[in-house]
Coordinates of C-alpha atoms (C1' of nucleotides) in Angstrom, one line a residue:
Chain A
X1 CA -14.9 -12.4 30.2
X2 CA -11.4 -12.7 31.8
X3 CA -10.9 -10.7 34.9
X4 CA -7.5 -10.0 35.2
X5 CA -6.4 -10.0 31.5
X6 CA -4.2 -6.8 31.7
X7 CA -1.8 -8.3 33.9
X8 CA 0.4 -9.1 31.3
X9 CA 0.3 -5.9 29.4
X10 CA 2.9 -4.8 27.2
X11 CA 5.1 -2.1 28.4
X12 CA 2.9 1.2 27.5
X13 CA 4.6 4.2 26.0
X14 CA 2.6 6.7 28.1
X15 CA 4.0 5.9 31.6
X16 CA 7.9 6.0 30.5
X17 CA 9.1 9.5 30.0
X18 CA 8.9 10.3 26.7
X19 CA 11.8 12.5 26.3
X20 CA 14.2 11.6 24.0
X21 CA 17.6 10.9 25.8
X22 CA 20.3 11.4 22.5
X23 CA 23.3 9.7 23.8
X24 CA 22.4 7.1 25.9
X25 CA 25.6 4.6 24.4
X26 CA 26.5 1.5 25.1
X27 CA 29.7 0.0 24.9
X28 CA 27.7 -2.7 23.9
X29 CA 28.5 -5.2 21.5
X30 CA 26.4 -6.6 18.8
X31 CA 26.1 -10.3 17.9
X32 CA 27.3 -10.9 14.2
X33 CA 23.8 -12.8 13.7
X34 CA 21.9 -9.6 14.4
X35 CA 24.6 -7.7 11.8
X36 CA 24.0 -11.1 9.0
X37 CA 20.0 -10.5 9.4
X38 CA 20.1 -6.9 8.5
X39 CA 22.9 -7.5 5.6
X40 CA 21.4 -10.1 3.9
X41 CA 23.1 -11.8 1.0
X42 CA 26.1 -13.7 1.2
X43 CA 27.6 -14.2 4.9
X44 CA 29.8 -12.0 6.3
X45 CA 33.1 -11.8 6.6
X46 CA 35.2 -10.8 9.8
X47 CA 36.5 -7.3 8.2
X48 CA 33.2 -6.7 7.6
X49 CA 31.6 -7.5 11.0
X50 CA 34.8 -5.1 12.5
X51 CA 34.1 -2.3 10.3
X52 CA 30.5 -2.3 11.1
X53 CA 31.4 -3.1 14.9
X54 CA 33.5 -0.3 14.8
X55 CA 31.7 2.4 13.2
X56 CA 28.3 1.4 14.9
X57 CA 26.8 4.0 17.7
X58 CA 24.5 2.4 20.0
X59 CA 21.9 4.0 21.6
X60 CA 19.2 2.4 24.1
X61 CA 15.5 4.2 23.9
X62 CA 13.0 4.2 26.8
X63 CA 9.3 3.4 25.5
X64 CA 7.9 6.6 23.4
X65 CA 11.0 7.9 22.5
X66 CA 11.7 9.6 19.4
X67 CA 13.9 7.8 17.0
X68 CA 14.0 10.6 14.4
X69 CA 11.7 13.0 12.9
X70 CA 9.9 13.6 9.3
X71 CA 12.3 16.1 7.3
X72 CA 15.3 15.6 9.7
X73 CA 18.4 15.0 7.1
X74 CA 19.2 11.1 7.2
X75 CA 23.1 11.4 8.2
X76 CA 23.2 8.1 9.9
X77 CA 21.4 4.3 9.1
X78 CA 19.4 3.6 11.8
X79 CA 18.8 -0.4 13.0
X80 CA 16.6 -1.6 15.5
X81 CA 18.7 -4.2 17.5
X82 CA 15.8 -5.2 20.3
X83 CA 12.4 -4.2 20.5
X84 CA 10.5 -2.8 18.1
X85 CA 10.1 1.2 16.5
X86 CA 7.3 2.4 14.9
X87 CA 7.0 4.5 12.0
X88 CA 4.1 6.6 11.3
X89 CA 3.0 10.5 11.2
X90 CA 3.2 12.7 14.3
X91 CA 0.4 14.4 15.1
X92 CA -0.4 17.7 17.7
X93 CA -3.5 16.2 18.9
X94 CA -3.8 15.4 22.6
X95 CA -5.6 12.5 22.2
X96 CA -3.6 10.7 19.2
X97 CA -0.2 12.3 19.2
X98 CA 1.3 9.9 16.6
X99 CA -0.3 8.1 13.5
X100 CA 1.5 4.4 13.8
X101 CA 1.6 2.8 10.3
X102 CA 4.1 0.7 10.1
X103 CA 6.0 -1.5 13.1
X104 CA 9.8 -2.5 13.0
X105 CA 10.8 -5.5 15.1
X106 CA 14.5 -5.9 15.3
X107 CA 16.3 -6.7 13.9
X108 CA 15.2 -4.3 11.1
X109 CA 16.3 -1.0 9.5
X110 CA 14.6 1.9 10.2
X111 CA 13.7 4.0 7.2
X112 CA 16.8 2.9 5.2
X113 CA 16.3 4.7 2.0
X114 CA 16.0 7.8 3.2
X115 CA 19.9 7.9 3.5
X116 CA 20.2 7.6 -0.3
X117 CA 18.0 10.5 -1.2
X118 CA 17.6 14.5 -0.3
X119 CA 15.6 15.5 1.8
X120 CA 15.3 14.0 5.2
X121 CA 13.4 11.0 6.2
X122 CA 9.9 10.9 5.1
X123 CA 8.0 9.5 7.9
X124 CA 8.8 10.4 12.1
X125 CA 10.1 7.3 14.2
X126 CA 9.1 5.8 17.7
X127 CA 10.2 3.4 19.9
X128 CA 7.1 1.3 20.8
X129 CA 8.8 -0.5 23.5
X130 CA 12.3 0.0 25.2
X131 CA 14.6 -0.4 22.3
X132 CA 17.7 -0.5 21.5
X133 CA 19.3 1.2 18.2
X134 CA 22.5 0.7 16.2
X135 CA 23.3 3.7 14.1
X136 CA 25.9 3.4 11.6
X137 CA 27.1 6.9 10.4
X138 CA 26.6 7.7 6.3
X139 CA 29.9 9.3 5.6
X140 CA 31.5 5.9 7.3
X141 CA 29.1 3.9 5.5
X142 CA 29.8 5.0 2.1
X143 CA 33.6 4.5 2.7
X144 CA 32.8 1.0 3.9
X145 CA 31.4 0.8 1.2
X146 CA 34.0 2.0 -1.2
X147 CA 36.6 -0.5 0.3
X148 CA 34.1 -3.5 0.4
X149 CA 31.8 -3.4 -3.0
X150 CA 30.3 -6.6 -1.6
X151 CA 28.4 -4.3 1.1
X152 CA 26.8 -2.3 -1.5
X153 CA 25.2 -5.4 -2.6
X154 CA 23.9 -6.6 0.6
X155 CA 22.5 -2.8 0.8
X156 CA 20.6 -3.5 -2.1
X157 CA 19.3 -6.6 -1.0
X158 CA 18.2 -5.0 2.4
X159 CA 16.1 -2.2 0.5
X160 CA 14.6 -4.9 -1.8
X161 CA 13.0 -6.5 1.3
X162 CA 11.4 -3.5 2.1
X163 CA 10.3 -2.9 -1.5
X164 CA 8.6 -6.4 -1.1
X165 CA 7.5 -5.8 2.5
X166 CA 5.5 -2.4 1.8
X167 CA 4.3 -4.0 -1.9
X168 CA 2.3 -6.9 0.6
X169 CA 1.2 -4.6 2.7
X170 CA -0.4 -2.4 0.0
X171 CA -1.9 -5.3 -1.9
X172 CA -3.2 -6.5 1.7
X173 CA -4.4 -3.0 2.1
X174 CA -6.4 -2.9 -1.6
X175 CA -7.8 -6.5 -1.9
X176 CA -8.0 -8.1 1.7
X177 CA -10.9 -7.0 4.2
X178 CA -10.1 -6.5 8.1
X179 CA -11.1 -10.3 9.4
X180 CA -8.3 -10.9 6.5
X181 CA -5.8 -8.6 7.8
X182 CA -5.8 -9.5 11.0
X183 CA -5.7 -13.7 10.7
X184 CA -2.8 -13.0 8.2
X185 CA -0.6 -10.7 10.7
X186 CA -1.6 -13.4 13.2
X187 CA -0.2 -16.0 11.4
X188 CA 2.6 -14.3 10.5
X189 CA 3.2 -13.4 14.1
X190 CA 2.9 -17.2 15.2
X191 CA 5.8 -18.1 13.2
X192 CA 4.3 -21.5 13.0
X193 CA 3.8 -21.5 16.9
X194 CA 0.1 -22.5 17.9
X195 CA 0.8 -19.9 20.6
X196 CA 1.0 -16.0 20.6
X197 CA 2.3 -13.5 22.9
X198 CA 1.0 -9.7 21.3
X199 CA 4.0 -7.9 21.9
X200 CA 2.2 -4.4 21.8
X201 CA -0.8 -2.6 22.9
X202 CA -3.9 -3.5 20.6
X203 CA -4.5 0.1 19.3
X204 CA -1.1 -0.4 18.1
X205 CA -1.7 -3.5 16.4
X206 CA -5.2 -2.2 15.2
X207 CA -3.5 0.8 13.5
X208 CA -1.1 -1.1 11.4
X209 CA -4.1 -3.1 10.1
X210 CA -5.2 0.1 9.4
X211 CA -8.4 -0.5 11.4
X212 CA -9.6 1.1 14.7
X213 CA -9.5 -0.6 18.6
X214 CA -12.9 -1.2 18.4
X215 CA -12.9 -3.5 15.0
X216 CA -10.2 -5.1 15.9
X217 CA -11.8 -6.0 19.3
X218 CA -14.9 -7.3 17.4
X219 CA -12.6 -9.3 14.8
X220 CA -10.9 -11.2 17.8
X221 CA -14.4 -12.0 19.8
X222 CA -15.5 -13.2 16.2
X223 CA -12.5 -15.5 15.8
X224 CA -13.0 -16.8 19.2
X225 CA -16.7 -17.0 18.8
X226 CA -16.0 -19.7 15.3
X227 CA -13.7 -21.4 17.9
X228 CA -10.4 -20.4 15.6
X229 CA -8.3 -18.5 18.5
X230 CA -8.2 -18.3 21.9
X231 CA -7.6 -15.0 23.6
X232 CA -6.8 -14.2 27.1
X233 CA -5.1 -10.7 27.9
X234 CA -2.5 -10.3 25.7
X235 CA -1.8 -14.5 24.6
X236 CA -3.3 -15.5 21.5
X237 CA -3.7 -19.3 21.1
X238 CA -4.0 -20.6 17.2
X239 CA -6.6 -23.7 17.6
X240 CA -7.6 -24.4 13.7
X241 CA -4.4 -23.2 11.9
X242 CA -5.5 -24.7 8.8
X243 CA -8.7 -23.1 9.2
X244 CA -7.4 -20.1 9.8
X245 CA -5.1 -20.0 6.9
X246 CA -8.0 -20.6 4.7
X247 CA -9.4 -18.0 6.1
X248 CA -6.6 -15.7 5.2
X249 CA -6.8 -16.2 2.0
X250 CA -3.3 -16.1 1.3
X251 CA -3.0 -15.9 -2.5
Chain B
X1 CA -24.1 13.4 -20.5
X2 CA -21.3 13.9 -23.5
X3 CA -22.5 11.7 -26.3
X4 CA -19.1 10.7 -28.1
X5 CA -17.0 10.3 -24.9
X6 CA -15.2 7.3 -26.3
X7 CA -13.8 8.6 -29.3
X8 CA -10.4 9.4 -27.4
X9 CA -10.5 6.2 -25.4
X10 CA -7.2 5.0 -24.8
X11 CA -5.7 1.7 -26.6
X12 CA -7.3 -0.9 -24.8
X13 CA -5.7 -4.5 -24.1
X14 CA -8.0 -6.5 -25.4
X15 CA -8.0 -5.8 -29.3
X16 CA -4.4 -6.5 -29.6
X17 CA -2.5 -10.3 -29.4
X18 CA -1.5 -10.3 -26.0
X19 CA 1.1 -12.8 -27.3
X20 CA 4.6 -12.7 -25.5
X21 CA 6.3 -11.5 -28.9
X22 CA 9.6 -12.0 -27.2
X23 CA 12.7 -10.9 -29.3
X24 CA 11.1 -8.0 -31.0
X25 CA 14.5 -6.5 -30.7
X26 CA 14.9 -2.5 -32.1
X27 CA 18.6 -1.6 -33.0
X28 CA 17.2 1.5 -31.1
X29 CA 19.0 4.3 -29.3
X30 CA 17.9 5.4 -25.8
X31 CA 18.6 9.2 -24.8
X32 CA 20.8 9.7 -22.1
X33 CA 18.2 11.6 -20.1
X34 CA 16.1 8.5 -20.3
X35 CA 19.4 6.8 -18.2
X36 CA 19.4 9.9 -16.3
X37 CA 15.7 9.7 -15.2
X38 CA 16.4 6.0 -14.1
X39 CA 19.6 5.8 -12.5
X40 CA 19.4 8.9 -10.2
X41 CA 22.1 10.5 -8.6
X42 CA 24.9 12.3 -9.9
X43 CA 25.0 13.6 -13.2
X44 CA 25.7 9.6 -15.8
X45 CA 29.0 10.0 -17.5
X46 CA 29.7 9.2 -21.4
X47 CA 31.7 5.6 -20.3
X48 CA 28.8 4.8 -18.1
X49 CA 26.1 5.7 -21.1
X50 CA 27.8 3.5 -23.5
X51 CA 28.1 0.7 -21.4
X52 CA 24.2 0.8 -21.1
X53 CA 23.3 1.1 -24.0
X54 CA 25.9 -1.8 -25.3
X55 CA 24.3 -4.0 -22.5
X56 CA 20.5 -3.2 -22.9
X57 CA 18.1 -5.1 -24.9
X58 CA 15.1 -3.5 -26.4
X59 CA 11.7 -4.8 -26.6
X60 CA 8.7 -3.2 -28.4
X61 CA 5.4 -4.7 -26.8
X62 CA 2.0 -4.5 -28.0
X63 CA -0.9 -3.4 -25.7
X64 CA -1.8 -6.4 -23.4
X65 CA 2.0 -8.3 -23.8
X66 CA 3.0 -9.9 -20.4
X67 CA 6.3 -8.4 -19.2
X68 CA 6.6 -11.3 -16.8
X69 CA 5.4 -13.2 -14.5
X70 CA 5.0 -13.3 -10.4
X71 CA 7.6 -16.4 -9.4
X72 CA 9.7 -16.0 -13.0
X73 CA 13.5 -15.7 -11.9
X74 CA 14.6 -12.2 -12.4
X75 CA 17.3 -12.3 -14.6
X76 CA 17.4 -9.3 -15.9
X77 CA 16.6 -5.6 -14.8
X78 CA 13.3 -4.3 -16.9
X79 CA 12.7 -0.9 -17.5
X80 CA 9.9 1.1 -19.4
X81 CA 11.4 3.5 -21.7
X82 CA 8.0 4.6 -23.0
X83 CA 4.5 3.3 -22.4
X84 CA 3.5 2.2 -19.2
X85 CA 3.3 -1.5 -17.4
X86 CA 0.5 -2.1 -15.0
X87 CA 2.1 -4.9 -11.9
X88 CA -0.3 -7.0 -10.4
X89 CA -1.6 -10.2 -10.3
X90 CA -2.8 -12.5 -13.1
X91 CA -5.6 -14.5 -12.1
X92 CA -7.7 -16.8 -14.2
X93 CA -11.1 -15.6 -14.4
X94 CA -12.5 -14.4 -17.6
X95 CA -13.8 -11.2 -16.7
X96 CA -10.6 -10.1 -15.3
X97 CA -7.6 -11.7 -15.7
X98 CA -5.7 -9.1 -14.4
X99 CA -5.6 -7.1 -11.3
X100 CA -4.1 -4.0 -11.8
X101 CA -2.2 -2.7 -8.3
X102 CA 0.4 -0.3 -9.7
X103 CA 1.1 1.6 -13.2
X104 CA 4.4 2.6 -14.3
X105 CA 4.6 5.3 -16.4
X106 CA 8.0 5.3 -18.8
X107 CA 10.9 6.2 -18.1
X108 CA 10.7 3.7 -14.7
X109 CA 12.0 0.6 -13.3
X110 CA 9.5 -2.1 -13.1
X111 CA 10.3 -4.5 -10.1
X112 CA 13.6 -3.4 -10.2
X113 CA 14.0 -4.9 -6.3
X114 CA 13.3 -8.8 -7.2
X115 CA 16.5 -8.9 -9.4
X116 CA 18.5 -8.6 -6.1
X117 CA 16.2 -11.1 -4.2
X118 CA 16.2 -15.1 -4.6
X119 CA 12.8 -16.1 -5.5
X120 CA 11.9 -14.6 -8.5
X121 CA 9.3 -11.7 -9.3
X122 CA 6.7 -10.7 -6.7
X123 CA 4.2 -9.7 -9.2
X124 CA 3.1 -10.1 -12.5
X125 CA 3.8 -7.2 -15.2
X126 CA 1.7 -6.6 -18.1
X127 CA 1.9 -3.5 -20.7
X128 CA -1.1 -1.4 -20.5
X129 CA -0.8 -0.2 -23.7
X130 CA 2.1 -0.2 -26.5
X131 CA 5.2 0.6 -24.9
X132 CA 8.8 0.1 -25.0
X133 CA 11.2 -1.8 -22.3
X134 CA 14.6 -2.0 -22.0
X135 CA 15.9 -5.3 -20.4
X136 CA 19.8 -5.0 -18.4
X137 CA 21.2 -8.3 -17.9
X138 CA 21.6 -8.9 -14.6
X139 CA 25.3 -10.0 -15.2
X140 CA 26.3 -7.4 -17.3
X141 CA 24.9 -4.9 -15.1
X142 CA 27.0 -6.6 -12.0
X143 CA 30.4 -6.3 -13.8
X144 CA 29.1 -3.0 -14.6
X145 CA 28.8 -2.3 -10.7
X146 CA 32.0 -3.7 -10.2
X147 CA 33.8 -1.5 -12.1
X148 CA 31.5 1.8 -11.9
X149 CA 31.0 1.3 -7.9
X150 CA 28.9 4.6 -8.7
X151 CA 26.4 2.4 -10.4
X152 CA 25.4 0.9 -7.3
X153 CA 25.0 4.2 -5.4
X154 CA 22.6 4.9 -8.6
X155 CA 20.6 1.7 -8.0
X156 CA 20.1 2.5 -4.3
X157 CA 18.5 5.6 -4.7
X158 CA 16.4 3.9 -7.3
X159 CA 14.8 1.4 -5.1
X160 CA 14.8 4.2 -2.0
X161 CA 12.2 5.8 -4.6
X162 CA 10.4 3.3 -5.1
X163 CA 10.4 2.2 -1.4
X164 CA 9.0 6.1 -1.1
X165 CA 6.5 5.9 -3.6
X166 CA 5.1 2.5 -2.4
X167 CA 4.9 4.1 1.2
X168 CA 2.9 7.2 0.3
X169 CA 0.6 4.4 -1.2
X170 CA 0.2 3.1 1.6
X171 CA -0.5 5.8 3.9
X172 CA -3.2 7.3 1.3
X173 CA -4.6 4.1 1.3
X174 CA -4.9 3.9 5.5
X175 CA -5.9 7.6 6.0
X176 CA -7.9 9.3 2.7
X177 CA -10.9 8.0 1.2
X178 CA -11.8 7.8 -2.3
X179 CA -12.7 11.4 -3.2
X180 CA -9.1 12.2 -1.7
X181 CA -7.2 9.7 -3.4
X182 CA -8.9 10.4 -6.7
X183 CA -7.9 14.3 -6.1
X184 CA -4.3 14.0 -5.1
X185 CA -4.5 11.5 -7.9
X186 CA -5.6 14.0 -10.7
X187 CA -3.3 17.0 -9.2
X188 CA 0.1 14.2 -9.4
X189 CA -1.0 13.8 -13.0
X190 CA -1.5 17.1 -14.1
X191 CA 2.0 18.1 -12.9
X192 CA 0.8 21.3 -12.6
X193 CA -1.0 22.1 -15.8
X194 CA -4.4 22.7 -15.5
X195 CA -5.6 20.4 -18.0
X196 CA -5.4 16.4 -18.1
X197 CA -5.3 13.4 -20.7
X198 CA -6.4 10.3 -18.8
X199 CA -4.0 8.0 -20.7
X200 CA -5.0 4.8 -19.3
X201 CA -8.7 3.6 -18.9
X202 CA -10.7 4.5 -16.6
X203 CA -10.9 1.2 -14.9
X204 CA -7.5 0.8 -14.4
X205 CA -7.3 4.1 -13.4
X206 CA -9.9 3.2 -10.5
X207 CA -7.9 -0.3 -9.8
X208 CA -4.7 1.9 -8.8
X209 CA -6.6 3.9 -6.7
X210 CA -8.4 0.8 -5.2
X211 CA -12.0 1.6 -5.6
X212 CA -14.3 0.3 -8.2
X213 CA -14.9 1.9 -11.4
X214 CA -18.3 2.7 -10.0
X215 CA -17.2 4.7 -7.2
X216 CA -14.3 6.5 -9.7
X217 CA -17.3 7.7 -12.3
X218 CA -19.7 8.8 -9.0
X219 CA -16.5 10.5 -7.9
X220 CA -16.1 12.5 -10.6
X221 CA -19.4 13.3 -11.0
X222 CA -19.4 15.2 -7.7
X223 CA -16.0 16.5 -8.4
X224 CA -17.6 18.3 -11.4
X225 CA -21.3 18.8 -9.7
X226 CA -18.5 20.5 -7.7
X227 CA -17.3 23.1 -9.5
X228 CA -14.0 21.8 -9.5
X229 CA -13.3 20.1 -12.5
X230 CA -14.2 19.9 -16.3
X231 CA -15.0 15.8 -17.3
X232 CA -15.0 15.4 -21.0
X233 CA -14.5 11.7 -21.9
X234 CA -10.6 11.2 -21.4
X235 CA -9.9 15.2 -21.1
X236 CA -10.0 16.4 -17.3
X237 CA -9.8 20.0 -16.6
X238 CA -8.9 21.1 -13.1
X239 CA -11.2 24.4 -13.0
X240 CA -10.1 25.2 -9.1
X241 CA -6.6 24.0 -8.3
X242 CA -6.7 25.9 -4.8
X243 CA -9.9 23.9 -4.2
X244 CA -9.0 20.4 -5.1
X245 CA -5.3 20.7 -3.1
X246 CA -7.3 21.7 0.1
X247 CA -9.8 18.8 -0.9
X248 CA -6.6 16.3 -1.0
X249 CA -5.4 17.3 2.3
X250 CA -2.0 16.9 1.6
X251 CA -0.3 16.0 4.9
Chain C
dC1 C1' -10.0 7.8 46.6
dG2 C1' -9.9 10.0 41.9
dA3 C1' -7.5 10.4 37.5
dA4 C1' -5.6 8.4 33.5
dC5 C1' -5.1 4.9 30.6
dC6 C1' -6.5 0.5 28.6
dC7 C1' -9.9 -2.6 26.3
dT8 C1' -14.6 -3.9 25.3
dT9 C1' -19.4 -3.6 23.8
dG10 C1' -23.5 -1.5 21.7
dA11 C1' -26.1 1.7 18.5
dT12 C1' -25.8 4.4 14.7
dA13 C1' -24.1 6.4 10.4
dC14 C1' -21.4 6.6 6.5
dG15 C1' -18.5 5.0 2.6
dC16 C1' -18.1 2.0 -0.7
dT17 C1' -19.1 -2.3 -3.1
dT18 C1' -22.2 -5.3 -5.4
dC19 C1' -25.7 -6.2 -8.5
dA20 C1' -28.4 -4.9 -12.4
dA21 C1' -29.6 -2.3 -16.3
dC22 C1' -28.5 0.9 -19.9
dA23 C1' -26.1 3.8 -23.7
dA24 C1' -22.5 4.2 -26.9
dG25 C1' -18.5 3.0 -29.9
dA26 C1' -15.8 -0.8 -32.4
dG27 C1' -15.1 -5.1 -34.7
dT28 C1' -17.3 -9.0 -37.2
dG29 C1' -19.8 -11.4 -40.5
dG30 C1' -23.9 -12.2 -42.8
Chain D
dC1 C1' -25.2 -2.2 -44.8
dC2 C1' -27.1 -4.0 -40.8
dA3 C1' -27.5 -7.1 -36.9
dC4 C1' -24.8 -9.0 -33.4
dT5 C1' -21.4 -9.0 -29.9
dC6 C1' -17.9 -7.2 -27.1
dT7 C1' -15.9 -3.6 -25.2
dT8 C1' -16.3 0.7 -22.0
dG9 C1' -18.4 4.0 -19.0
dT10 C1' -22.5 5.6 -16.5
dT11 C1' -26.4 5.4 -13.3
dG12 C1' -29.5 3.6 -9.7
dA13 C1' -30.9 0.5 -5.6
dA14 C1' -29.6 -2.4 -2.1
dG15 C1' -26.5 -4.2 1.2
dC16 C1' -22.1 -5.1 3.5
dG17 C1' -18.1 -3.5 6.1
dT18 C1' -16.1 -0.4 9.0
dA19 C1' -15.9 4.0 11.4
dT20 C1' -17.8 6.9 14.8
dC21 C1' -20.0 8.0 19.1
dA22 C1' -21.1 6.9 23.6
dA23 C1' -20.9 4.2 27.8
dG24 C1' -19.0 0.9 31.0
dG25 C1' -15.5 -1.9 33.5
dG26 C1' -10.6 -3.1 34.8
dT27 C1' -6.0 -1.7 36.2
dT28 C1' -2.4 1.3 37.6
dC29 C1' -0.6 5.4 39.6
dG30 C1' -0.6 9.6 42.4

DNA sequence: CGAACCCTTGATACGCTTCAACAAGAGTGG
DNA sequence: CCACTCTTGTTGAAGCGTATCAAGGGTTCG
């Protein structure tokens, strides 16, 4: 196969120290788009964008770092800006230290509803990549909120997504085999682009598929084999999209 | 094995008219703990009741009734009161036209998060045996917000439930296999008693926990073969509680 | 150079589905 | 009343899909 195909790696969590660096802030400023594509609904309007400019923390993560963990109270919301956090179960085994399920590419939120309920959040939280984080503090949020009913609504709107988000992934989960699973997220990746750069380590892909490396691996040489992809390293190239999406069996 | 296992089935869909039956209005009266179970939160105040109950529609449906369907405009906020509501996906095959991915068991919100969304319903809803809805106008239910900001801090923590309960579903469904999903299953169910009424059939019950209705019956064969559990047609006693927790592995 | 990490490939094993057949209750109509 | 049909759940045999285990090669870092 390709010689050098791990030239182009993505940035690994394991080399970057993994420690997690609380109050690395920017006095950054964040572009309105990135505020309008976490707030959905209507668009913004300038007192909001200041409010949440103002009462936003930003912090900027190294690869591996720990966003928050499972059972820590939820006092702030937490945003991925740039680069993507994963969310998933730590573990205290040398060889797997944390159980990815679920990959956040900003901008997202980051375990949202936790805010709204007791308890703490319900899953832990890692930056996959160097990342960088908007955190928007509760007791600011609800006043915010008071003041501007409007963001209330646009909170609602935001969970919603997820509520749709996590109900796809679960009917993928039940109904869809792993050849499935994987054209989909590739198709979905692609964006309509023919071409595909894997913006994370495979294993990383291969667990939010919920499959191992080594499927995964096999699913791709597959592909390539009925002439559908391309691969080389970490670029994907898309050569029968239709016959791909059929494939998929997007219902 | 037990000779008259099916003398306790549940109602099944297919004897009754699974005709929409759509104004079968009741001049009912919901309790308020059925609001309170719903809208979450702090404790619902006597303006707040009334102004549900004036603005809620009821609905009687018989086993079978379509609640709605995936791509119909949500208009209104749908709520089982009693009875439960399977969501899934209709599909036009006679031997099953429905695919069951998630029951609701009253009182619960049933795709509350597409009312908030453009686009309609996500899934199709169908009532898995008689059951009672109530239907919130979507308008009413914004002035409502307006005026009761509270409301809206209700509604969040409604959909950050669901958003919770949809992501345990997930992760059971990446990292336990059947016998373990059945288990946690039965133990979620039994709410701590040691004894069980299955109140749906057994099929659906198997279609929730994605595996066939095969593998649910081999299941709980061994479960019993076991030792840890009593099987007698729709009755399910859990004989060893200790046993079937440590089976479950709850994380 | 060795160590640590990545991905890939192969052989094997297991879990679960699929297909087929059967038993039992419920509704229907002669 | 009985035969017939449709439902549901159960059981068995065979097969597919995916995980697991083991090994090997490539790259980067100390």
């Amino acid at each position: 196969m390709s010689s050098s195909a791990y030239l182009d790696a993505p940035s690994s969590a394991y080399a970057a120290p993994a420690l997690p660096l609380p109050g690395a802030a920017d006095a950054d400023w964040v572009e309105p788009a990135v505020w309008q594509a976490l707030l959905g609904g209507a668009r913004l309007e300038p007192g909001e964008l200041a409010a949440l400019q103002a009462m936003a923390r930003l912090r900027r993560l190294p690869a591996g770092a720990r966003v928050f963990g499972r059972g820590e109270p939820a006092l702030v919301l937490v945003a991925v800006l740039e680069g993507s956090v994963g969310l998933g179960l730590a573990r205290d085994e040398a060889a797997a230290p944390f159980h990815l399920e679920r990959t956040l590419r900003g901008p997202a939120w980051v375990d949202l509803g936790s805010a709204w309920l007791g308890g703490g959040h319900g899953q832990d939280a890692r930056a996959l990549g160097p990342a960088q984080l908007a955190e928007l503090p509760l007791g600011a949020m609800r006043l915010l909120m008071a003041r501007q009913p409007a963001m209330q609504d646009r909170l609602l709107v935001a969970l919603a997504q997820t509520v749709r988000a996590l109900s796809a992934a679960a009917h993928d989960l039940m109904h869809k085999d792993a050849e499935k699973r994987l054209v989909a997220w590739l198709l979905q990746q692609a964006g309509g682009q023919s071409q595909l750069r894997l913006a994370e380590r495979k294993r990383d892909i291969a667990a939010q598929l919920a499959i191992t490396p080594e499927t995964l691996s096999r699913m791709m040489r597959q592909l390539k084999t009925k002439g559908l992809i391309a691969v080389a390293g970490y670029t994907v190239q898309l050569l029968d999209p239709a016959g791909l999406l059929a494939l998929a069996g997007t219902e």
